Amino acid sequence: MSKRAIISGISGQDGAYLAQLLLDKGYEVVGLLRENNHPDGLTGLEYLGIKDKIKFEYVNLLHIHEVENLFDKVQPDEFYNLAAQSSVFKSFKEPIQTFQFNTISVFNLLETIKNKHPEVKFYQASSSEMYGKVNNLPITENSVLHPLSPYAISKAAAHFTCIHYRESYGLHISCGVLFNHESYLRQEHFFVKKVIRESIKISKGEQQLLSVGNIDVKRDFGYAPKYVEVMYLMLQKEHPSDYLICSGKSVSLRDIIFYVFEKLKIDKSACKISDELYRPADIEDIYGNNTKAKSELNWDYDLSILDVLDLLIEEELKNQ
Ligand code: NAP
């Protein structure tokens, strides 16, 4: 009999690639949507040609009774919790909603698993943003958390909630601490997607300038279709644990912009720094060590950010 997995956040970037991977492995996939998200809007799943293979359920993860009914109805083997208000920038504008959804949803899911479905294996989408103010690089699984945004605070609270339920109740709960990862399906306001899309417009004469905030910060970027592999691998392990998923190197946002500009033959003067796009607080530099994921999960990853940018520019141009 095929395994059954529920994915929350299936309308997002990672949800779409993870659904594709699980379907390829023969899983029955149930995707969670919030009420106002009509399946017609699921462009990522449509793009991958898998929308018709997924069963959808409408659930408000802030209501525990809805979560319990979902588990009773679907009887999943695995639950991948990807739903979150995922924008750091937006979290400064909507801190309470961000914190509320990103934490209470996790409590509702874990209470349901603990009380009624303890056999379900659970994956939590944690974030490198939790490390924030970094003292030592690279980040490892043992680095100290010091979040610098409401988003990061919410993810840290959810992360510790998962650890608490794993340690206190012996549940199979694993957290993937993912560093930034990109794809064609990334929402348009995220940095790399925005740079590529708007640069293409500039190269065609449809736009004059690329407006950006602080581009001297450095991040560890990877490729989403490869990063979702680890979510699946973590739930196949006999024992749950937490893993950093990253490339192991950081690059400045400035270098990314100028690499894309060079490929599309755009003059550097088209980059405009806008104070409005600065964040109240920001991580200066961050990169992680992926040794644990590579050795314990046999995850192979060797793409540099330039490889990723080449792939993304090509896919974006192909779909113009
Ligand atoms: P994404 O594209 O922004 O997708 C977020 C998903 O969460 C969407 O399906 C969205 O549904 C859903 N969602 C947001 N608010 C919700 C709410 N109040 N109720 C129900 N659903 C809600 O994110 P992603 O890039 O795929 O990331 C997946 C997960 O990994 C997120 O938890 C994110 O925080 C985390 N993460 C991402 C990265 C990264 O670089 N991508 C790095 C570290 C961690 P709608 O379509 O209805 O809005």
Short mmCIF file of C-alpha atoms and ligand atoms in Angstrom, two decimals:
data_model
loop_
_atom_site.label_atom_id
_atom_site.label_comp_id
_atom_site.label_asym_id
_atom_site.label_seq_id
_atom_site.Cartn_x
_atom_site.Cartn_y
_atom_site.Cartn_z
CA MET A 1 0.00 0.00 0.00
CA SER A 2 1.31 3.45 -0.83
CA LYS A 3 2.25 5.85 1.93
CA ARG A 4 0.14 8.94 2.53
CA ALA A 5 1.65 12.35 3.20
CA ILE A 6 0.05 15.66 4.06
CA ILE A 7 1.85 18.82 2.95
CA SER A 8 0.88 22.17 4.45
CA GLY A 9 2.00 25.14 2.38
CA ILE A 10 1.56 23.12 -0.84
CA SER A 11 0.84 26.32 -2.79
CA GLY A 12 4.35 27.60 -2.01
CA GLN A 13 7.69 26.95 -3.67
CA ASP A 14 8.84 24.06 -1.46
CA GLY A 15 5.38 22.52 -1.26
CA ALA A 16 5.23 22.15 -5.04
CA TYR A 17 8.68 20.56 -5.40
CA LEU A 18 8.15 18.30 -2.39
CA ALA A 19 4.79 17.13 -3.76
CA GLN A 20 6.48 16.27 -7.05
CA LEU A 21 9.17 14.27 -5.26
CA LEU A 22 6.69 12.35 -3.08
CA LEU A 23 4.43 11.55 -6.06
CA ASP A 24 7.48 10.23 -7.92
CA LYS A 25 8.11 7.95 -4.94
CA GLY A 26 4.55 6.58 -5.12
CA TYR A 27 3.02 8.53 -2.24
CA GLU A 28 -0.59 9.64 -2.02
CA VAL A 29 -0.26 13.39 -1.46
CA VAL A 30 -2.83 15.52 0.35
CA GLY A 31 -2.21 19.26 0.08
CA LEU A 32 -3.57 21.76 2.59
CA LEU A 33 -5.00 25.04 1.42
CA ARG A 34 -6.36 27.95 3.37
CA GLU A 35 -9.90 28.97 2.65
CA ASN A 36 -9.23 31.82 0.24
CA ASN A 37 -6.75 29.85 -1.86
CA HIS A 38 -8.66 28.38 -4.76
CA PRO A 39 -6.92 25.49 -6.58
CA ASP A 40 -7.02 27.66 -9.75
CA GLY A 41 -4.31 29.76 -8.12
CA LEU A 42 -1.91 26.85 -7.72
CA THR A 43 0.42 27.92 -10.48
CA GLY A 44 3.45 26.09 -9.08
CA LEU A 45 1.69 22.73 -9.08
CA GLU A 46 0.31 23.45 -12.52
CA TYR A 47 3.76 24.42 -13.80
CA LEU A 48 5.09 21.05 -12.59
CA GLY A 49 2.08 19.25 -14.16
CA ILE A 50 1.02 17.59 -10.88
CA LYS A 51 -2.02 19.53 -9.70
CA ASP A 52 -4.49 16.82 -10.76
CA LYS A 53 -2.60 14.14 -8.83
CA ILE A 54 -3.07 15.84 -5.47
CA LYS A 55 -6.06 15.74 -3.14
CA PHE A 56 -6.75 19.07 -1.49
CA GLU A 57 -8.18 19.81 1.93
CA TYR A 58 -9.16 23.22 3.29
CA VAL A 59 -7.95 23.56 6.86
CA ASN A 60 -7.31 26.49 9.15
CA LEU A 61 -4.25 25.36 11.11
CA LEU A 62 -5.09 27.86 13.84
CA HIS A 63 -8.17 25.78 14.76
CA ILE A 64 -7.20 22.56 16.50
CA HIS A 65 -10.54 20.86 15.82
CA GLU A 66 -10.02 21.29 12.11
CA VAL A 67 -6.53 19.81 12.46
CA GLU A 68 -7.88 16.83 14.42
CA ASN A 69 -10.62 16.21 11.85
CA LEU A 70 -8.04 16.33 9.08
CA PHE A 71 -5.83 13.71 10.73
CA ASP A 72 -8.81 11.47 11.49
CA LYS A 73 -9.97 11.69 7.89
CA VAL A 74 -6.64 11.34 6.07
CA GLN A 75 -4.77 9.03 8.48
CA PRO A 76 -1.37 10.21 7.18
CA ASP A 77 1.97 8.41 7.59
CA GLU A 78 3.92 11.66 7.29
CA PHE A 79 3.19 15.36 7.73
CA TYR A 80 5.39 18.02 6.13
CA ASN A 81 4.73 21.39 7.76
CA LEU A 82 5.78 24.05 5.26
CA ALA A 83 2.97 26.58 5.75
CA ALA A 84 4.21 29.85 7.22
CA GLN A 85 4.19 33.57 6.75
CA SER A 86 7.63 33.23 5.21
CA SER A 87 8.76 36.77 4.41
CA VAL A 88 11.23 38.43 6.79
CA PHE A 89 10.44 41.86 5.31
CA LYS A 90 6.67 41.38 5.77
CA SER A 91 7.18 40.12 9.33
CA PHE A 92 8.44 43.57 10.41
CA LYS A 93 5.15 45.03 9.14
CA GLU A 94 2.94 42.20 10.48
CA PRO A 95 4.81 40.83 13.52
CA ILE A 96 1.82 39.59 15.49
CA GLN A 97 0.13 37.74 12.63
CA THR A 98 3.47 36.23 11.65
CA PHE A 99 4.23 35.01 15.16
CA GLN A 100 0.71 33.81 15.76
CA PHE A 101 0.39 31.69 12.64
CA ASN A 102 3.94 30.35 12.57
CA THR A 103 3.79 29.11 16.17
CA ILE A 104 0.16 28.24 17.02
CA SER A 105 -0.19 26.14 13.86
CA VAL A 106 2.76 24.03 15.05
CA PHE A 107 1.29 23.59 18.54
CA ASN A 108 -2.04 22.49 17.04
CA LEU A 109 -0.35 19.95 14.78
CA LEU A 110 1.88 18.52 17.50
CA GLU A 111 -0.91 18.37 20.09
CA THR A 112 -2.98 16.41 17.57
CA ILE A 113 -0.11 14.03 16.85
CA LYS A 114 0.71 13.58 20.54
CA ASN A 115 -2.88 12.98 21.62
CA LYS A 116 -4.33 10.97 18.76
CA HIS A 117 -1.78 10.08 16.06
CA PRO A 118 1.61 9.48 17.68
CA GLU A 119 2.76 7.24 14.83
CA VAL A 120 2.78 10.13 12.31
CA LYS A 121 6.25 11.36 11.33
CA PHE A 122 6.50 15.14 11.30
CA TYR A 123 8.78 17.53 9.40
CA GLN A 124 9.10 21.17 10.44
CA ALA A 125 10.42 23.89 8.11
CA SER A 126 12.87 25.74 10.35
CA SER A 127 15.03 28.56 9.06
CA SER A 128 18.63 29.75 9.17
CA GLU A 129 17.18 33.17 10.03
CA MET A 130 16.86 31.82 13.60
CA TYR A 131 20.63 32.18 14.02
CA GLY A 132 20.54 35.90 13.21
CA LYS A 133 23.33 37.67 15.01
CA VAL A 134 26.14 35.28 14.32
CA ASN A 135 29.35 35.06 16.33
CA ASN A 136 31.04 32.11 14.66
CA LEU A 137 30.81 30.89 11.10
CA PRO A 138 29.98 28.44 9.71
CA ILE A 139 26.73 27.80 11.55
CA THR A 140 26.39 24.23 12.81
CA GLU A 141 23.51 22.33 14.42
CA ASN A 142 24.97 23.45 17.79
CA SER A 143 25.20 27.20 17.14
CA VAL A 144 23.34 29.55 19.45
CA LEU A 145 20.11 31.14 18.18
CA HIS A 146 19.80 34.94 18.21
CA PRO A 147 16.88 35.87 15.91
CA LEU A 148 16.79 39.35 14.37
CA SER A 149 13.24 39.60 13.02
CA PRO A 150 9.69 38.68 14.02
CA TYR A 151 9.85 35.94 11.37
CA ALA A 152 13.03 34.52 12.89
CA ILE A 153 11.57 34.71 16.40
CA SER A 154 8.48 32.80 15.26
CA LYS A 155 10.59 30.13 13.57
CA ALA A 156 12.80 29.78 16.65
CA ALA A 157 9.73 29.34 18.87
CA ALA A 158 8.31 26.71 16.50
CA HIS A 159 11.71 24.99 16.34
CA PHE A 160 11.93 24.67 20.13
CA THR A 161 8.31 23.53 20.24
CA CYS A 162 9.27 20.65 17.95
CA ILE A 163 12.30 19.75 20.04
CA HIS A 164 10.16 19.83 23.17
CA TYR A 165 7.54 17.45 21.76
CA ARG A 166 10.24 15.11 20.41
CA GLU A 167 12.16 14.97 23.68
CA SER A 168 9.18 14.90 26.02
CA TYR A 169 6.86 12.54 24.16
CA GLY A 170 9.20 10.47 21.99
CA LEU A 171 7.55 11.56 18.73
CA HIS A 172 9.22 11.28 15.31
CA ILE A 173 9.71 15.02 14.72
CA SER A 174 12.58 16.41 12.62
CA CYS A 175 13.42 20.00 11.77
CA GLY A 176 15.19 20.98 8.58
CA VAL A 177 17.00 24.26 9.17
CA LEU A 178 17.03 25.48 5.62
CA PHE A 179 19.16 28.36 4.42
CA ASN A 180 17.86 30.51 1.54
CA HIS A 181 16.90 28.36 -1.44
CA GLU A 182 15.63 29.54 -4.76
CA SER A 183 13.79 28.29 -7.82
CA TYR A 184 11.65 29.40 -10.71
CA LEU A 185 8.64 28.97 -8.38
CA ARG A 186 9.90 31.44 -5.76
CA GLN A 187 7.41 34.24 -4.98
CA GLU A 188 8.23 37.39 -6.92
CA HIS A 189 9.08 39.64 -3.99
CA PHE A 190 11.97 37.42 -2.83
CA PHE A 191 15.39 38.77 -3.68
CA VAL A 192 16.85 36.39 -6.29
CA LYS A 193 13.59 35.96 -8.19
CA LYS A 194 13.05 39.72 -8.18
CA VAL A 195 16.58 40.43 -9.43
CA ILE A 196 16.29 37.95 -12.29
CA ARG A 197 12.78 38.93 -13.39
CA GLU A 198 13.39 42.67 -13.23
CA SER A 199 16.81 42.40 -14.87
CA ILE A 200 15.23 40.59 -17.81
CA LYS A 201 12.75 43.47 -18.08
CA ILE A 202 15.63 45.98 -17.98
CA SER A 203 17.48 44.04 -20.70
CA LYS A 204 14.35 44.27 -22.90
CA GLY A 205 13.92 47.99 -22.24
CA GLU A 206 10.69 47.44 -20.31
CA GLN A 207 12.08 48.77 -17.00
CA GLN A 208 14.78 51.33 -16.13
CA LEU A 209 16.12 50.46 -12.69
CA LEU A 210 16.38 47.65 -10.17
CA SER A 211 15.55 48.99 -6.67
CA VAL A 212 17.15 47.12 -3.80
CA GLY A 213 17.88 47.55 -0.09
CA ASN A 214 21.10 46.65 1.71
CA ILE A 215 23.05 44.59 -0.83
CA ASP A 216 26.23 44.27 1.24
CA VAL A 217 24.73 41.50 3.37
CA LYS A 218 25.80 37.95 2.54
CA ARG A 219 23.69 34.79 2.45
CA ASP A 220 24.12 31.07 1.77
CA PHE A 221 21.88 30.31 -1.24
CA GLY A 222 20.84 26.94 -2.64
CA TYR A 223 18.50 25.27 -5.13
CA ALA A 224 14.98 24.41 -3.86
CA PRO A 225 14.33 21.24 -5.92
CA LYS A 226 17.46 19.71 -4.34
CA TYR A 227 16.73 21.02 -0.83
CA VAL A 228 13.28 19.36 -0.62
CA GLU A 229 14.99 15.95 -1.01
CA VAL A 230 16.27 16.31 2.52
CA MET A 231 12.77 16.77 3.96
CA TYR A 232 11.83 13.33 2.63
CA LEU A 233 15.15 11.75 3.69
CA MET A 234 14.77 13.03 7.25
CA LEU A 235 11.45 11.26 7.72
CA GLN A 236 12.84 7.95 6.41
CA LYS A 237 15.46 7.79 9.18
CA GLU A 238 14.76 5.49 12.11
CA HIS A 239 15.55 8.27 14.59
CA PRO A 240 14.43 11.89 14.18
CA SER A 241 16.91 14.75 14.38
CA ASP A 242 17.54 18.29 13.15
CA TYR A 243 19.71 19.10 10.14
CA LEU A 244 21.18 22.21 8.54
CA ILE A 245 20.51 22.33 4.81
CA CYS A 246 22.81 24.75 3.07
CA SER A 247 25.48 25.07 0.41
CA GLY A 248 28.29 25.92 2.83
CA LYS A 249 29.26 29.27 1.25
CA SER A 250 27.90 32.80 1.36
CA VAL A 251 27.76 35.44 -1.33
CA SER A 252 26.83 39.13 -1.15
CA LEU A 253 23.58 40.30 -2.71
CA ARG A 254 25.69 42.82 -4.64
CA ASP A 255 27.66 39.99 -6.29
CA ILE A 256 24.42 38.26 -7.25
CA ILE A 257 23.05 41.39 -8.90
CA PHE A 258 26.21 42.07 -10.85
CA TYR A 259 26.51 38.44 -11.99
CA VAL A 260 22.94 38.60 -13.35
CA PHE A 261 23.59 42.03 -14.90
CA GLU A 262 26.72 40.75 -16.62
CA LYS A 263 24.90 37.71 -18.04
CA LEU A 264 22.12 39.95 -19.37
CA LYS A 265 24.51 42.72 -20.49
CA ILE A 266 23.12 45.39 -18.18
CA ASP A 267 25.18 48.34 -16.93
CA LYS A 268 25.83 48.45 -13.18
CA SER A 269 24.27 51.92 -13.00
CA ALA A 270 20.83 50.30 -13.36
CA CYS A 271 21.05 49.20 -9.71
CA LYS A 272 19.43 51.72 -7.35
CA ILE A 273 19.75 51.54 -3.57
CA SER A 274 16.48 52.44 -1.85
CA ASP A 275 16.42 53.26 1.88
CA GLU A 276 12.80 52.10 2.06
CA LEU A 277 13.90 48.56 1.34
CA TYR A 278 16.32 48.40 4.26
CA ARG A 279 15.24 46.22 7.20
CA PRO A 280 15.29 47.54 10.79
CA ALA A 281 17.81 44.78 11.58
CA ASP A 282 19.63 42.40 9.29
CA ILE A 283 22.06 39.48 9.36
CA GLU A 284 25.41 40.63 7.95
CA ASP A 285 26.82 37.30 6.85
CA ILE A 286 25.69 33.72 7.31
CA TYR A 287 26.64 30.34 5.94
CA GLY A 288 26.30 26.87 7.31
CA ASN A 289 28.00 23.52 7.55
CA ASN A 290 26.04 20.74 5.80
CA THR A 291 28.26 17.83 6.90
CA LYS A 292 25.61 16.22 9.11
CA ALA A 293 22.98 16.16 6.34
CA LYS A 294 25.47 14.86 3.80
CA SER A 295 26.88 12.11 6.00
CA GLU A 296 23.77 10.93 7.86
CA LEU A 297 21.21 11.36 5.08
CA ASN A 298 23.46 10.68 2.08
CA TRP A 299 22.31 13.97 0.62
CA ASP A 300 24.47 15.01 -2.26
CA TYR A 301 24.66 18.69 -3.10
CA ASP A 302 27.40 20.46 -4.97
CA LEU A 303 25.77 23.43 -6.72
CA SER A 304 27.37 26.85 -6.28
CA ILE A 305 25.20 29.97 -6.25
CA LEU A 306 26.48 30.75 -9.75
CA ASP A 307 25.26 27.32 -10.97
CA VAL A 308 21.89 28.09 -9.39
CA LEU A 309 21.73 31.55 -11.00
CA ASP A 310 22.56 30.06 -14.42
CA LEU A 311 19.71 27.53 -14.03
CA LEU A 312 17.24 30.18 -12.88
CA ILE A 313 18.07 32.73 -15.58
CA GLU A 314 17.70 30.02 -18.24
CA GLU A 315 14.33 28.85 -16.88
CA GLU A 316 13.04 32.41 -16.52
CA LEU A 317 14.04 33.27 -20.10
CA LYS A 318 12.49 30.03 -21.40
CA ASN A 319 9.18 30.97 -19.80
CA GLN A 320 9.02 34.58 -21.05
P1 NAP B 1 6.36 30.21 0.36
O1 NAP B 1 6.57 29.97 -1.11
O2 NAP B 1 6.27 31.59 0.87
O3 NAP B 1 5.05 29.38 0.78
C1 NAP B 1 4.48 29.56 2.04
C2 NAP B 1 3.28 28.67 2.12
O4 NAP B 1 2.66 28.88 3.40
C3 NAP B 1 2.20 28.96 1.06
O5 NAP B 1 1.63 27.75 0.64
C4 NAP B 1 1.18 29.80 1.82
O6 NAP B 1 -0.14 29.64 1.37
C5 NAP B 1 1.27 29.15 3.20
N1 NAP B 1 0.77 30.07 4.22
C6 NAP B 1 1.26 31.30 4.55
N2 NAP B 1 0.53 31.85 5.52
C7 NAP B 1 -0.47 30.96 5.79
C8 NAP B 1 -1.57 30.96 6.67
N3 NAP B 1 -1.81 31.98 7.50
N4 NAP B 1 -2.40 29.87 6.67
C9 NAP B 1 -2.16 28.83 5.86
N5 NAP B 1 -1.13 28.77 4.97
C10 NAP B 1 -0.31 29.82 4.96
O7 NAP B 1 7.49 29.48 1.23
P2 NAP B 1 8.61 28.44 0.78
O8 NAP B 1 9.76 29.18 0.23
O9 NAP B 1 7.97 27.34 0.01
O10 NAP B 1 9.08 27.91 2.21
C11 NAP B 1 8.44 26.78 2.83
C12 NAP B 1 8.71 26.82 4.32
O11 NAP B 1 10.12 26.83 4.56
C13 NAP B 1 8.18 28.08 5.04
O12 NAP B 1 7.76 27.67 6.32
C14 NAP B 1 9.38 28.98 5.14
O13 NAP B 1 9.27 29.86 6.23
C15 NAP B 1 10.49 27.95 5.33
N6 NAP B 1 11.82 28.38 4.86
C16 NAP B 1 12.00 28.79 3.58
C17 NAP B 1 13.27 29.16 3.13
C18 NAP B 1 13.50 29.60 1.72
O14 NAP B 1 14.61 30.10 1.42
N7 NAP B 1 12.57 29.39 0.80
C19 NAP B 1 14.36 29.07 4.01
C20 NAP B 1 14.14 28.61 5.31
C21 NAP B 1 12.87 28.24 5.72
P3 NAP B 1 -0.89 30.77 0.46
O15 NAP B 1 -0.59 30.37 -0.97
O16 NAP B 1 -2.32 30.60 0.81
O17 NAP B 1 -0.34 32.11 0.83
#
